[in-house]
Short mmCIF file of C-alpha atoms in Angstrom, two decimals:
data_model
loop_
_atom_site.label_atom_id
_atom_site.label_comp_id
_atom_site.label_asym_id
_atom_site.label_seq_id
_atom_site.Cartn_x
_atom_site.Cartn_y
_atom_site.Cartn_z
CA UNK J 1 24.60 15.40 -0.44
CA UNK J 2 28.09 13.75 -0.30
CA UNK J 3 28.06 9.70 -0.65
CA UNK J 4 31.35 7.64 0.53
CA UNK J 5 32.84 4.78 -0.89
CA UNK J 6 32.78 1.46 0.95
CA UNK J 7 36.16 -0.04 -0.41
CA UNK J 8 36.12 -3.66 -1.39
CA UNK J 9 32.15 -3.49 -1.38
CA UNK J 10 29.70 -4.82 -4.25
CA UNK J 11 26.04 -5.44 -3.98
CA UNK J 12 23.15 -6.09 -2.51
CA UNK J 13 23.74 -4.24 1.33
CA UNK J 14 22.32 -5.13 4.44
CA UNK J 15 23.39 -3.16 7.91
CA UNK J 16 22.53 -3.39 11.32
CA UNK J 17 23.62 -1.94 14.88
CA UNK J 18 24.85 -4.76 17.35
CA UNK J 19 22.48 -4.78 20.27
CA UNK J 20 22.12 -8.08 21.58
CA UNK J 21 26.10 -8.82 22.60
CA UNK J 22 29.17 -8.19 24.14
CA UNK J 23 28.86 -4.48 26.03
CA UNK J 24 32.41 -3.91 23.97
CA UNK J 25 31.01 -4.14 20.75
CA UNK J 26 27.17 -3.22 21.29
CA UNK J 27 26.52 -0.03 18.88
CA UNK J 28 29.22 -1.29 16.17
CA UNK J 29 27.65 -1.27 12.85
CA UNK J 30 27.83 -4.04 10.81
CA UNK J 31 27.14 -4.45 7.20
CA UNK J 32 27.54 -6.62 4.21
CA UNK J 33 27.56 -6.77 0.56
CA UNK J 34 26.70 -10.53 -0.45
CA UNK J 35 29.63 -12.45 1.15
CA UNK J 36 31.54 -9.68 2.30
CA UNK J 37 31.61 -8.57 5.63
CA UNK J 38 32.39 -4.86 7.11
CA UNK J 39 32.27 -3.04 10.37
CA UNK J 40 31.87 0.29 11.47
CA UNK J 41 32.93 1.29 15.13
CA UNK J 42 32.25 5.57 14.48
CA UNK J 43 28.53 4.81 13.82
CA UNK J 44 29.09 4.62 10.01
CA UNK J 45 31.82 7.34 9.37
CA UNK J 46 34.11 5.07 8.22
CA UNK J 47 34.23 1.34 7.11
CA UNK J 48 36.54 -2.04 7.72
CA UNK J 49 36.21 -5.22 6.00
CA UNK J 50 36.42 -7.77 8.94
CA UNK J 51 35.73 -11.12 6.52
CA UNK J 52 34.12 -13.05 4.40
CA UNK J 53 31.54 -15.66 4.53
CA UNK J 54 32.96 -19.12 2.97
CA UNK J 55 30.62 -21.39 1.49
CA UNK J 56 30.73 -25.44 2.50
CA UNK J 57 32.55 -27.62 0.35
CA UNK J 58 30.10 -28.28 -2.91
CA UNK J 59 28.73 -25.10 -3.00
CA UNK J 60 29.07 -21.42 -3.17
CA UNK J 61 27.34 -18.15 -2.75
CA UNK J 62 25.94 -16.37 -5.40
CA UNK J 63 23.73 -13.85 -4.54
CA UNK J 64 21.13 -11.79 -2.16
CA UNK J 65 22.59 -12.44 1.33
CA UNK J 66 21.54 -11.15 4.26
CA UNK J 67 23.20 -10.42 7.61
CA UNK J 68 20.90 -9.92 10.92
CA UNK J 69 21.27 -10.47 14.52
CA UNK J 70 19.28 -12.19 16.67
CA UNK J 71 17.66 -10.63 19.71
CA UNK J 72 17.46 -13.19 22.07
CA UNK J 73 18.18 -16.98 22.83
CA UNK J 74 16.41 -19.08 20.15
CA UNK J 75 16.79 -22.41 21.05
CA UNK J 76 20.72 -23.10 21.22
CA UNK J 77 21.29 -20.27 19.11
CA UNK J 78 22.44 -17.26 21.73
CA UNK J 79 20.94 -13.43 21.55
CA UNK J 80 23.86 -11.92 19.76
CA UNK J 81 24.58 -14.11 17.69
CA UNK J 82 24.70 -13.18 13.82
CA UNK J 83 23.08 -15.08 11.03
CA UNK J 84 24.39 -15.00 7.56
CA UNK J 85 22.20 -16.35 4.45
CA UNK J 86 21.99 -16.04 1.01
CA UNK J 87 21.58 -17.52 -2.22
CA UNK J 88 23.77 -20.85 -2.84
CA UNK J 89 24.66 -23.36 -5.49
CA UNK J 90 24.87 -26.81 -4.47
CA UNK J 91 25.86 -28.86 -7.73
CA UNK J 92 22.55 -28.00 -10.00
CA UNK J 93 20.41 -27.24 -7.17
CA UNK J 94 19.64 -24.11 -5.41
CA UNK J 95 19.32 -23.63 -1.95
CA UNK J 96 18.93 -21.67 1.06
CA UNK J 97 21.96 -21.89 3.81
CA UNK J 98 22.56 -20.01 7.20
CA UNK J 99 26.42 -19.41 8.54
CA UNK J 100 26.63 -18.02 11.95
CA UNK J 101 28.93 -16.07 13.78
CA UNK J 102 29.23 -15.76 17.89
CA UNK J 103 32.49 -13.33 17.65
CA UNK J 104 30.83 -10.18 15.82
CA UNK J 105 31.28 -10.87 12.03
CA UNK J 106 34.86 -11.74 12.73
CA UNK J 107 34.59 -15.94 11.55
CA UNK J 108 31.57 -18.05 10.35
CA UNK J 109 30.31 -21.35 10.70
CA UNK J 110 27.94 -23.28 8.64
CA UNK J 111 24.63 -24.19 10.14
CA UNK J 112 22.00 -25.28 8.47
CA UNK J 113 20.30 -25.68 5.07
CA UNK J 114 16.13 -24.80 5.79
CA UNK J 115 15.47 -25.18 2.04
CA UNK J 116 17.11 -27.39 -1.14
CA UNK J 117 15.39 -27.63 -4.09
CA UNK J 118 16.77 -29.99 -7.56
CA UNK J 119 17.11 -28.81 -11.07
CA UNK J 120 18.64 -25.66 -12.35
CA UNK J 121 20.23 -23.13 -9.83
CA UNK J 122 19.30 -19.90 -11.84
CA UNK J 123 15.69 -20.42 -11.80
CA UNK J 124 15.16 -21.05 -7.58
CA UNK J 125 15.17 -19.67 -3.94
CA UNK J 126 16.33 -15.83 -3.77
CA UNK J 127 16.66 -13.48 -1.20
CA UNK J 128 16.02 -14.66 2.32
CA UNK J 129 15.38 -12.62 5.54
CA UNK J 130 15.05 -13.36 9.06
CA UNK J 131 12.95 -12.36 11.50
CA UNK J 132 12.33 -13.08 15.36
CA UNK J 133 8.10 -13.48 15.83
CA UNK J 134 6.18 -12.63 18.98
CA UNK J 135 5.68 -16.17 19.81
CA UNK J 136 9.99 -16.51 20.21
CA UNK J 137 10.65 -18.51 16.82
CA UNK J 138 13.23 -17.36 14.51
CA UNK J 139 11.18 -17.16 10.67
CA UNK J 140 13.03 -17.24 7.25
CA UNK J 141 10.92 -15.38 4.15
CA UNK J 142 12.54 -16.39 0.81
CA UNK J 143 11.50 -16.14 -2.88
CA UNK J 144 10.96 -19.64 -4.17
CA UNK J 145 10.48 -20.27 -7.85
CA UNK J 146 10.01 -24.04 -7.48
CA UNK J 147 6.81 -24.55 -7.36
CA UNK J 148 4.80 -25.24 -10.66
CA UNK J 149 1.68 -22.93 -9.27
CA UNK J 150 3.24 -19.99 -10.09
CA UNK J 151 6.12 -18.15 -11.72
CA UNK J 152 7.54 -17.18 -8.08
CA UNK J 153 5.64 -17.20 -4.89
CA UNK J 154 6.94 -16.04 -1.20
CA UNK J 155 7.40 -18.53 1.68
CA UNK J 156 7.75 -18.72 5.31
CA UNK J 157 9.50 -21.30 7.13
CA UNK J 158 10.62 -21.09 11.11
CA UNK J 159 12.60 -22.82 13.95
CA UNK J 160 11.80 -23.09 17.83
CA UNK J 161 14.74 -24.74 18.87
CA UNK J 162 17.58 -22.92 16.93
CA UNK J 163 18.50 -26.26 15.21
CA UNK J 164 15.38 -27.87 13.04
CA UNK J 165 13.15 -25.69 10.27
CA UNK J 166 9.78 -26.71 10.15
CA UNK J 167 6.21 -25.56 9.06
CA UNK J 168 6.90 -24.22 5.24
CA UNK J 169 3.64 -22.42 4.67
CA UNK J 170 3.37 -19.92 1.62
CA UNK J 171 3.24 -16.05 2.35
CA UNK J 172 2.09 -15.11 -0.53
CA UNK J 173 0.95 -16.81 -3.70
CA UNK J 174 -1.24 -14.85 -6.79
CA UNK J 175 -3.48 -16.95 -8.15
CA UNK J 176 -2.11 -15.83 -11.60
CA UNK J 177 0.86 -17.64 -12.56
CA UNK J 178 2.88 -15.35 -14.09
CA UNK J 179 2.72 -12.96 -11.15
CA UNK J 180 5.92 -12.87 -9.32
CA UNK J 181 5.49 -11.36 -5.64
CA UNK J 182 9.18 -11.20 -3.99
CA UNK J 183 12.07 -9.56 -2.12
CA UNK J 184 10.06 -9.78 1.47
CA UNK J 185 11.82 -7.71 3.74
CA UNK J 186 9.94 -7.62 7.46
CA UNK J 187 10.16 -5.82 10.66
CA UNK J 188 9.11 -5.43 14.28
CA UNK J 189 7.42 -1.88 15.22
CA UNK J 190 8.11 -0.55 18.71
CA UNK J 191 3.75 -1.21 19.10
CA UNK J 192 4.77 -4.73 18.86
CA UNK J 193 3.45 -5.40 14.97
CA UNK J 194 4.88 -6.16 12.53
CA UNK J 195 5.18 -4.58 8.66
CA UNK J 196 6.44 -6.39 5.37
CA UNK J 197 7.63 -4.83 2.37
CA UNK J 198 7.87 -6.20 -0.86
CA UNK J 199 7.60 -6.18 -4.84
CA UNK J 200 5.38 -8.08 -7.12
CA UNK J 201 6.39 -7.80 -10.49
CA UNK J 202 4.69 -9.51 -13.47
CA UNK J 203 2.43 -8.09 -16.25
CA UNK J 204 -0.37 -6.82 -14.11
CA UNK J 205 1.61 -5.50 -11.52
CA UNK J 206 5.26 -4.17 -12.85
CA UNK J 207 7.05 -4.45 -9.71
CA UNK J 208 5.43 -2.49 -7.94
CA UNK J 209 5.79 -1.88 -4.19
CA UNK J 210 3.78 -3.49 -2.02
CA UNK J 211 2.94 -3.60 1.91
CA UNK J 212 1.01 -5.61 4.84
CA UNK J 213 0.89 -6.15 8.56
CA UNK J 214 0.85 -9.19 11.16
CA UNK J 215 0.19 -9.02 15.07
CA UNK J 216 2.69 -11.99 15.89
CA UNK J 217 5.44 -11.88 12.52
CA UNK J 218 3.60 -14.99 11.38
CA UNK J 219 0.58 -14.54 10.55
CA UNK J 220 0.42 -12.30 7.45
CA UNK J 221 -3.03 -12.48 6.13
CA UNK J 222 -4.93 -14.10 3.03
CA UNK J 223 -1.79 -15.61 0.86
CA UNK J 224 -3.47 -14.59 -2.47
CA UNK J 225 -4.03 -10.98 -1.76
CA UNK J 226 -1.20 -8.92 -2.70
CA UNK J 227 -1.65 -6.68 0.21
CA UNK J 228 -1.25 -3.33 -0.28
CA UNK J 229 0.19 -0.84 -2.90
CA UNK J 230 2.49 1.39 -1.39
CA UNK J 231 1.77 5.36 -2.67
CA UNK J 232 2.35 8.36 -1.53
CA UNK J 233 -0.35 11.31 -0.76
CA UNK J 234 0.89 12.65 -4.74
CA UNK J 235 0.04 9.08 -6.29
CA UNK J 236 3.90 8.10 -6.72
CA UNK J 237 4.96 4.97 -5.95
CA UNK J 238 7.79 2.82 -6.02
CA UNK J 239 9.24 -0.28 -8.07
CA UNK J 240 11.55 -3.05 -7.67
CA UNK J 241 13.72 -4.28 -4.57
CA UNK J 242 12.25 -2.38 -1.76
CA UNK J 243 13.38 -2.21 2.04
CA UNK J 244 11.55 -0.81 5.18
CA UNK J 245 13.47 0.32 8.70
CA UNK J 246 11.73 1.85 11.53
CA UNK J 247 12.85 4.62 13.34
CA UNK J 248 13.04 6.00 16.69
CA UNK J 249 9.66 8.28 16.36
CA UNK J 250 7.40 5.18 14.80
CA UNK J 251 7.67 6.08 11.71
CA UNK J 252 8.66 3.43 8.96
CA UNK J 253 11.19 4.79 6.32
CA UNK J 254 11.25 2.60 3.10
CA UNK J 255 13.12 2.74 -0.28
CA UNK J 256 12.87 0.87 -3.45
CA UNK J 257 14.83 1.31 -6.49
CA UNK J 258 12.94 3.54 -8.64
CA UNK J 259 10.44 6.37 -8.09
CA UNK J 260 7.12 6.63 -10.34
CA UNK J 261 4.30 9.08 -10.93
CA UNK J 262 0.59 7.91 -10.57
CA UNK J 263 0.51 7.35 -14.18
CA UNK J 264 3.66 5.23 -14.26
CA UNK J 265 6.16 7.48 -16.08
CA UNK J 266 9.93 7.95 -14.48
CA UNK J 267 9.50 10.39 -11.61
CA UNK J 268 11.94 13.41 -11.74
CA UNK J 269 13.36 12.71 -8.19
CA UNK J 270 13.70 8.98 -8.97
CA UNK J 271 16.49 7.51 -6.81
CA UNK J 272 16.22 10.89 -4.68
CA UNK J 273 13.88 10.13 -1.99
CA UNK J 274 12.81 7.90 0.48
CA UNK J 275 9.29 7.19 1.69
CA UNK J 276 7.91 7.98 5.06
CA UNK J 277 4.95 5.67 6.82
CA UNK J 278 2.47 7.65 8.35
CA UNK J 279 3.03 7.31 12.02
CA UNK J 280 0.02 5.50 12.75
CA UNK J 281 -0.67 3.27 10.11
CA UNK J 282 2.21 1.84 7.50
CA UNK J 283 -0.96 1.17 5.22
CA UNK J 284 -2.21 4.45 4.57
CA UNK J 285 -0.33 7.22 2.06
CA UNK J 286 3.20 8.18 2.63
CA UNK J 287 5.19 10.94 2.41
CA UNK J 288 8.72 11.59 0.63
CA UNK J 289 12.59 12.88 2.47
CA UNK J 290 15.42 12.96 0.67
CA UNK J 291 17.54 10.05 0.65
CA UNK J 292 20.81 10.14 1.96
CA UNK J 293 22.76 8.39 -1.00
CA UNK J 294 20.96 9.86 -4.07
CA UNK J 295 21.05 7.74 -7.44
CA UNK J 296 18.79 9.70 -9.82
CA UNK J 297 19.91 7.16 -12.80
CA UNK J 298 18.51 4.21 -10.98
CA UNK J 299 16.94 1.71 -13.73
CA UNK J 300 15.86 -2.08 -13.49
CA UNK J 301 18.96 -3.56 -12.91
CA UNK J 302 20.60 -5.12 -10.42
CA UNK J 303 22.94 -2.58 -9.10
CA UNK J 304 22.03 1.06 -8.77
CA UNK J 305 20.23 1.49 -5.82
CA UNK J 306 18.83 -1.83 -5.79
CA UNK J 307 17.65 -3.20 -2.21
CA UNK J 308 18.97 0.05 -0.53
CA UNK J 309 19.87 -0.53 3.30
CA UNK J 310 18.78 2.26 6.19
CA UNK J 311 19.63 2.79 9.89
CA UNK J 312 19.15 5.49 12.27
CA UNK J 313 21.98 7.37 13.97
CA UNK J 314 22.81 6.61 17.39
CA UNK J 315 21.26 9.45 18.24
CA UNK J 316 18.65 9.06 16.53
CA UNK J 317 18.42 12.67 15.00
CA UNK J 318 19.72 11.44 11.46
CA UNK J 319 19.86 8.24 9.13
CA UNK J 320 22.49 6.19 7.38
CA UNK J 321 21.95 4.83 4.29
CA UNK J 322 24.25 2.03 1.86
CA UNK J 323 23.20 1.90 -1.27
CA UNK J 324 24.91 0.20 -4.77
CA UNK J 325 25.83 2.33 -7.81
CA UNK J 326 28.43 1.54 -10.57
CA UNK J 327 31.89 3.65 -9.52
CA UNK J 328 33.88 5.52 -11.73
CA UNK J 329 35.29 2.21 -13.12
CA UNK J 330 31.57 0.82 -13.61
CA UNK J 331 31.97 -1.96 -11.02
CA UNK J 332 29.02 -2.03 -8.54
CA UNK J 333 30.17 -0.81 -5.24
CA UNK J 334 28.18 0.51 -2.35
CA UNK J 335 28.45 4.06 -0.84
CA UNK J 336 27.26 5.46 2.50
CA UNK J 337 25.10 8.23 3.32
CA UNK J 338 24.11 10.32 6.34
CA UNK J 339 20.94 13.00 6.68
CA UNK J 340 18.89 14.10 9.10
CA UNK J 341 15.52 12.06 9.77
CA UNK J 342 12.18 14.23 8.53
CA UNK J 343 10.86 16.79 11.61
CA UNK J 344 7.33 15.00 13.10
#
């Protein structure tokens, strides 16, 4: 299994098909690594940088951006348009800003700061994601270590009219404070539900992979229940920095960064495989495919294969993925990957 470069790449990838704009550009891929914007127009065979995202005067970027488009109008923001957000550092603060873009990646504007919190910026709000609910408002997830409950809890914010956030409510909260549930990533199934990934590390549950389901993308369930571990019909499951994509058929592929055995130890085909939902019902046992950008040394660290990014084809026969890995000169970079989606 061959895995290309993306020059002038680094970490943390996110990629996505344009669907919701211009008819010239619909079926581009897009893709970024933090701040750094790329486009594919040969569905993924090869790569441009088109930009990248400046931060607002007082603060940059620093880590776990995220680049998604928006499906329809949301208020005065307008179906196609891209949001950008990420990590920042605003003087000793952390916070939580969105950057938009109406010209396909191409230049960015600021927009809005949903969440700011005082005090020091490594210990704060991490890894944001967006997601359109059934009810038509545009939700933020984001990792927030602010609050004295807990070491990190997961929250939920969203907007109605494209402009103003509103209603922070917690996702999910342990009631044991060193627990640390994070890295929500959430999508729409073509039934119309919705599934959320994520990890909850900590000393009772060591990263782990875990999983749950709304009927509206708002609504997740009880906030202290960590939902549901994520294993395969062998027992193996997976740890740290997950992400979930659906494909065409229904079912839900999903990698994190390393592969276990039921009783914990390093799996052989760690950083090999991807796991496959059962096409009925994301909660039950999954199955394993290979993974099209294989990183068998994949350890707890955040670069090799760490929050891996998948996409069907546009034929949906096959799947892309990006994932990071140190290149030859040890610098994280992210490479590209392209194999066939599991038969039915």
């Amino acid at each position: 299994m061959a895995r290309t470069l993306i020059p002038e790449s680094t970490m943390y990838p996110r990629l996505l098909r344009l669907s919701h704009g211009s008819p010239d550009t619909n079926g581009h891929l897009m893709a970024n690594t933090n701040r750094e914007i790329f486009r594919s127009k040969d569905d993924g065979n090869s790569w441009e940088k088109m930009s990248e995202v400046t931060a607002i005067p007082g603060s940059r970027e620093r880590c776990c951006a995220a680049i998604w488009e928006l499906p329809q109008d949301v208020g005065r923001l307008k179906a196609g348009t891209l949001l950008f957000s990420g990590t920042f550092v605003e003087g000793t603060s952390a916070a939580i800003q969105i950057y938009t873009s109406t010209d396909e990646g191409a230049t960015w504007k600021y927009h809005s700061t949903p969440v700011k919190r005082g005090g020091t910026p490594h210990h704060g709000l991490w890894e944001p994601e967006f997601l359109l609910a059934k009810d038509g408002s545009l939700v933020i997830f984001w990792s927030d270590e602010t609050d004295d409950c807990c070491s990190q809890k997961l929250t939920q914010m969203r907007s109605t009219d494209g402009v103003t956030w509103k209603d922070e409510v917690d996702t999910i909260k342990s009631n044991q404070k060193a627990d640390r549930p994070g890295m929500i990533v959430a999508s729409k199934l073509p039934d119309g539900k919705y599934f959320m990934s994520y990890e909850v590390c900590g000393p009772t549950y060591h990263c782990a992979v875990y999983s749950r389901t709304s009927k509206d993308g708002w609504h997740w369930g009880e906030r202290g229940d960590m939902g549901t571990k994520v294993i395969t019909t062998t027992g193996q499951y997976l740890a740290h920095a997950p992400n979930n994509h659906y494909m065409p058929d229904g079912h839900i592929l999903l990698i994190g960064q390393m592969l276990l055995e039921a009783d914990g130890k390093v799996s052989k085909d760690n950083g090999k495989v991807a796991f496959v939902s059962d096409a009925r019902n994301p909660l039950k046992p999954w199955t394993t495919t290979p993974a099209p950008v294989p990183i068998p040394a994949a350890f707890d660290n955040p670069c090799p294969n760490y929050s891996s990014a998948m996409l069907p084809t546009a034929d949906g026969k096959s799947f892309i993925e990006i994932a990071s890995d140190f290149d030859d000169a040890h610098k994280c970079s992210v490479f590209e990957g392209i194999l066939p989606l599991p038969p039915k």
